[in-house]
Short mmCIF file of C-alpha atoms in Angstrom, two decimals:
data_model
loop_
_atom_site.label_atom_id
_atom_site.label_comp_id
_atom_site.label_asym_id
_atom_site.label_seq_id
_atom_site.Cartn_x
_atom_site.Cartn_y
_atom_site.Cartn_z
CA MET C 24 85.15 47.73 68.18
CA ASN C 25 84.35 49.06 64.67
CA ILE C 26 84.61 46.46 62.09
CA ALA C 27 85.18 49.01 59.48
CA ASP C 28 88.64 49.87 61.34
CA LEU C 29 89.82 46.27 61.02
CA ARG C 30 92.88 46.16 58.43
CA LYS C 31 96.15 44.62 58.04
CA SER C 32 99.26 45.76 56.29
CA TYR C 33 100.48 43.11 53.68
CA GLU C 34 104.21 42.94 53.66
CA LYS C 35 105.51 39.34 53.66
CA ALA C 36 106.45 38.74 50.12
CA GLU C 37 106.15 40.00 46.45
CA LEU C 38 105.18 38.34 43.16
CA SER C 39 106.86 39.56 40.10
CA GLU C 40 106.65 38.32 36.43
CA ASP C 41 110.47 37.57 36.52
CA ALA C 42 110.24 35.49 39.62
CA SER C 43 107.15 33.46 38.77
CA HIS C 44 106.76 30.45 36.45
CA ALA C 45 105.51 30.66 32.94
CA ASP C 46 103.21 27.75 33.56
CA PRO C 47 100.59 28.39 36.17
CA LEU C 48 100.37 24.66 37.33
CA GLN C 49 104.19 25.09 38.23
CA GLN C 50 103.41 28.30 40.06
CA PHE C 51 100.40 26.59 42.05
CA ASP C 52 102.58 23.61 42.90
CA GLN C 53 105.28 25.77 44.44
CA TRP C 54 102.92 28.07 46.44
CA LEU C 55 101.01 24.88 47.73
CA LYS C 56 104.26 23.22 48.74
CA GLU C 57 105.28 26.49 50.47
CA ALA C 58 102.01 26.49 52.29
CA ILE C 59 102.51 23.03 53.48
CA ALA C 60 106.01 23.61 54.59
CA ALA C 61 104.93 26.96 56.58
CA GLU C 62 102.35 24.56 58.32
CA VAL C 63 99.29 26.63 57.20
CA PRO C 64 96.17 25.25 58.58
CA GLU C 65 94.55 23.00 56.26
CA PRO C 66 96.64 24.17 52.97
CA ASN C 67 94.67 21.96 50.69
CA ALA C 68 91.39 23.56 51.55
CA MET C 69 89.69 25.55 48.83
CA THR C 70 86.44 27.34 48.23
CA LEU C 71 84.31 25.87 45.34
CA ALA C 72 81.94 28.21 43.65
CA THR C 73 78.95 26.93 41.40
CA VAL C 74 75.95 28.39 39.88
CA GLY C 75 72.50 26.69 39.80
CA SER C 76 69.73 26.75 37.15
CA ASP C 77 68.29 29.78 38.86
CA LEU C 78 71.59 31.62 38.43
CA ARG C 79 72.19 31.92 42.20
CA PRO C 80 75.72 31.29 43.08
CA SER C 81 76.72 29.07 46.23
CA THR C 82 80.01 28.33 47.78
CA ARG C 83 81.48 25.68 50.10
CA VAL C 84 84.99 24.40 51.28
CA VAL C 85 86.22 21.32 49.85
CA LEU C 86 89.70 19.67 49.86
CA VAL C 87 91.92 19.08 46.82
CA LYS C 88 92.97 15.69 46.58
CA GLY C 89 95.02 15.78 43.36
CA TYR C 90 96.35 17.99 40.51
CA ASP C 91 98.28 17.72 37.51
CA ALA C 92 98.32 18.92 33.93
CA ARG C 93 94.83 17.64 33.47
CA GLY C 94 93.35 19.71 36.35
CA ILE C 95 92.32 20.00 39.96
CA VAL C 96 90.59 17.05 41.61
CA TRP C 97 88.15 16.71 44.55
CA TYR C 98 85.70 14.17 45.72
CA THR C 99 82.12 14.66 46.89
CA ASN C 100 78.48 13.32 46.77
CA TYR C 101 77.25 13.68 43.16
CA GLN C 102 73.64 14.32 44.56
CA SER C 103 74.59 17.18 46.66
CA ARG C 104 73.85 20.81 45.71
CA LYS C 105 77.25 21.15 44.20
CA GLY C 106 76.85 17.92 42.23
CA ARG C 107 73.30 18.94 40.91
CA GLU C 108 74.49 22.47 39.85
CA LEU C 109 77.62 20.99 38.21
CA ALA C 110 75.47 18.52 36.28
CA GLY C 111 73.42 21.58 34.96
CA ASN C 112 76.31 24.00 34.61
CA PRO C 113 79.72 22.43 34.42
CA PHE C 114 81.70 25.33 35.22
CA ALA C 115 83.06 26.34 38.59
CA ALA C 116 85.62 28.53 40.28
CA LEU C 117 88.06 27.47 43.17
CA GLN C 118 89.95 29.76 45.55
CA PHE C 119 92.59 28.97 47.95
CA HIS C 120 93.36 31.45 50.68
CA TRP C 121 96.60 31.10 52.65
CA VAL C 122 96.16 33.87 55.20
CA GLU C 123 99.41 33.39 56.88
CA LEU C 124 101.31 33.79 53.59
CA GLU C 125 99.16 36.69 52.44
CA ARG C 126 98.34 34.74 49.27
CA VAL C 127 95.28 33.78 47.36
CA VAL C 128 94.93 31.55 44.13
CA ARG C 129 91.74 31.72 42.14
CA ILE C 130 91.06 29.00 39.24
CA GLU C 131 88.27 28.73 36.74
CA GLY C 132 87.35 26.29 34.22
CA ARG C 133 85.17 23.53 33.05
CA VAL C 134 84.46 20.65 35.37
CA GLU C 135 84.18 16.90 34.43
CA LYS C 136 83.77 13.65 36.59
CA THR C 137 86.87 11.59 37.12
CA SER C 138 87.05 8.21 35.80
CA ASP C 139 85.30 5.30 37.85
CA GLU C 140 88.97 3.93 38.29
CA GLU C 141 90.27 7.17 39.78
CA SER C 142 87.18 7.50 42.18
CA ASP C 143 87.42 3.91 43.23
CA ALA C 144 91.16 4.21 44.06
CA TYR C 145 90.75 7.17 46.23
CA PHE C 146 87.58 5.96 47.79
CA HIS C 147 89.26 2.82 48.88
CA SER C 148 92.41 4.89 50.50
CA ARG C 149 90.07 6.75 52.78
CA PRO C 150 89.64 5.55 56.46
CA LEU C 151 86.86 3.13 57.08
CA ASP C 152 84.70 5.69 58.95
CA SER C 153 84.90 7.96 55.99
CA ARG C 154 83.82 5.31 53.43
CA ILE C 155 80.69 4.40 55.70
CA GLY C 156 80.17 8.05 55.88
CA ALA C 157 79.81 8.51 52.21
CA TRP C 158 76.84 5.81 52.42
CA ALA C 159 75.36 7.47 55.53
CA SER C 160 75.04 10.94 54.54
CA PRO C 161 72.29 12.17 52.10
CA GLN C 162 74.35 15.33 51.48
CA SER C 163 72.40 18.58 51.26
CA GLU C 164 69.07 16.92 51.99
CA VAL C 165 66.89 17.98 55.02
CA ILE C 166 67.07 15.45 57.87
CA GLU C 167 65.26 15.24 61.08
CA SER C 168 68.25 15.16 63.55
CA ARG C 169 71.75 14.04 63.75
CA THR C 170 70.28 10.56 64.65
CA VAL C 171 69.55 9.91 61.19
CA LEU C 172 73.24 10.04 60.32
CA VAL C 173 74.17 7.91 63.45
CA THR C 174 71.56 5.32 62.51
CA ASN C 175 72.55 5.15 58.83
CA ALA C 176 76.10 4.78 59.72
CA ALA C 177 75.52 1.98 62.02
CA LYS C 178 73.10 0.32 59.28
CA TYR C 179 75.79 0.63 56.68
CA GLY C 180 78.53 -0.46 58.92
CA ALA C 181 76.85 -3.53 59.72
CA GLN C 182 76.01 -4.14 56.11
CA PHE C 183 79.39 -3.54 54.50
CA LEU C 184 81.64 -4.47 57.48
CA LEU C 185 85.30 -3.68 56.61
CA LYS C 186 84.75 -3.48 52.75
CA PRO C 187 82.08 -0.82 51.93
CA PRO C 188 81.97 -0.40 48.01
CA ARG C 189 82.11 3.19 46.51
CA PRO C 190 78.43 4.55 46.51
CA PRO C 191 77.29 5.04 42.76
CA HIS C 192 76.55 8.61 43.96
CA TRP C 193 79.90 9.59 45.13
CA GLY C 194 83.05 10.22 43.11
CA GLY C 195 85.52 12.58 41.87
CA TYR C 196 85.36 16.01 39.81
CA ARG C 197 88.22 17.54 37.93
CA LEU C 198 88.24 21.25 36.98
CA VAL C 199 90.15 21.89 33.86
CA PRO C 200 91.56 25.46 34.33
CA ASP C 201 91.43 28.00 31.41
CA THR C 202 92.18 31.01 33.91
CA TRP C 203 94.46 31.32 36.95
CA GLN C 204 95.05 34.25 39.27
CA PHE C 205 97.72 34.54 41.88
CA TRP C 206 97.46 37.34 44.51
CA GLN C 207 100.20 38.27 46.66
CA GLY C 208 99.31 40.92 49.47
CA ARG C 209 101.68 44.20 49.25
CA LYS C 210 101.82 47.17 51.27
CA SER C 211 99.48 50.25 50.80
CA ARG C 212 97.05 47.93 49.21
CA LEU C 213 99.29 47.77 46.03
CA HIS C 214 98.99 44.10 45.77
CA ASP C 215 100.69 41.90 43.06
CA ARG C 216 98.15 40.02 41.04
CA LEU C 217 98.93 37.91 38.06
CA ARG C 218 96.59 36.30 35.73
CA TYR C 219 97.23 33.33 33.38
CA ARG C 220 94.65 32.88 30.56
CA LEU C 221 94.64 30.17 27.80
CA ASP C 222 95.15 31.78 24.34
CA GLY C 223 95.34 29.28 21.52
CA GLY C 224 96.52 26.54 23.72
CA ALA C 225 99.34 28.55 25.40
CA TRP C 226 99.30 30.31 28.61
CA VAL C 227 99.40 34.33 28.56
CA ARG C 228 100.67 35.75 31.79
CA GLU C 229 99.58 39.45 32.57
CA ARG C 230 99.53 41.72 35.37
CA LEU C 231 96.14 43.05 36.58
CA ALA C 232 95.53 46.08 38.86
CA PRO C 233 94.68 45.17 42.44
#
């Protein structure tokens, strides 16, 4: 097999200016709901890209946990690599890739922490094991073995029992978009690609060459 010969013809749908929403959030809401209805695996999974003080970019997959006119929300360890990078450079990019629908959504903007109230509410909605896990994992730090995680989980499980509080190093982030891109695969690599950018507080929709 020659990996250079791997290719796919994209022919499932199209994306036109007339058929898309003027508001990118509405367009995103429609596409996400269609991905959920199509039973795409983990439709809420998105790649998060950040840049550190050394100007080296890094990516990881996180799960979107909410979105509205204020922005796109996910939760994580503030002391992780992404947390440290966002503390120094509060801008990021998100990408959803719904392979089965031949669609990609890219979102860029400034990142801020959610309120303590929002973070508390979501934390306490999580399964108990996940709440304990937030205490047990020193995310992005070097550990000797998996035994460290298991031991920490047992320790905090015994300490907090059924009511672990939200760790002070754990909470939400909200990306406030200033740019959206919607990509729909098309035949012959002539893909549809619409960009929405803020201009004077209003969204401008324009087509980009693929």
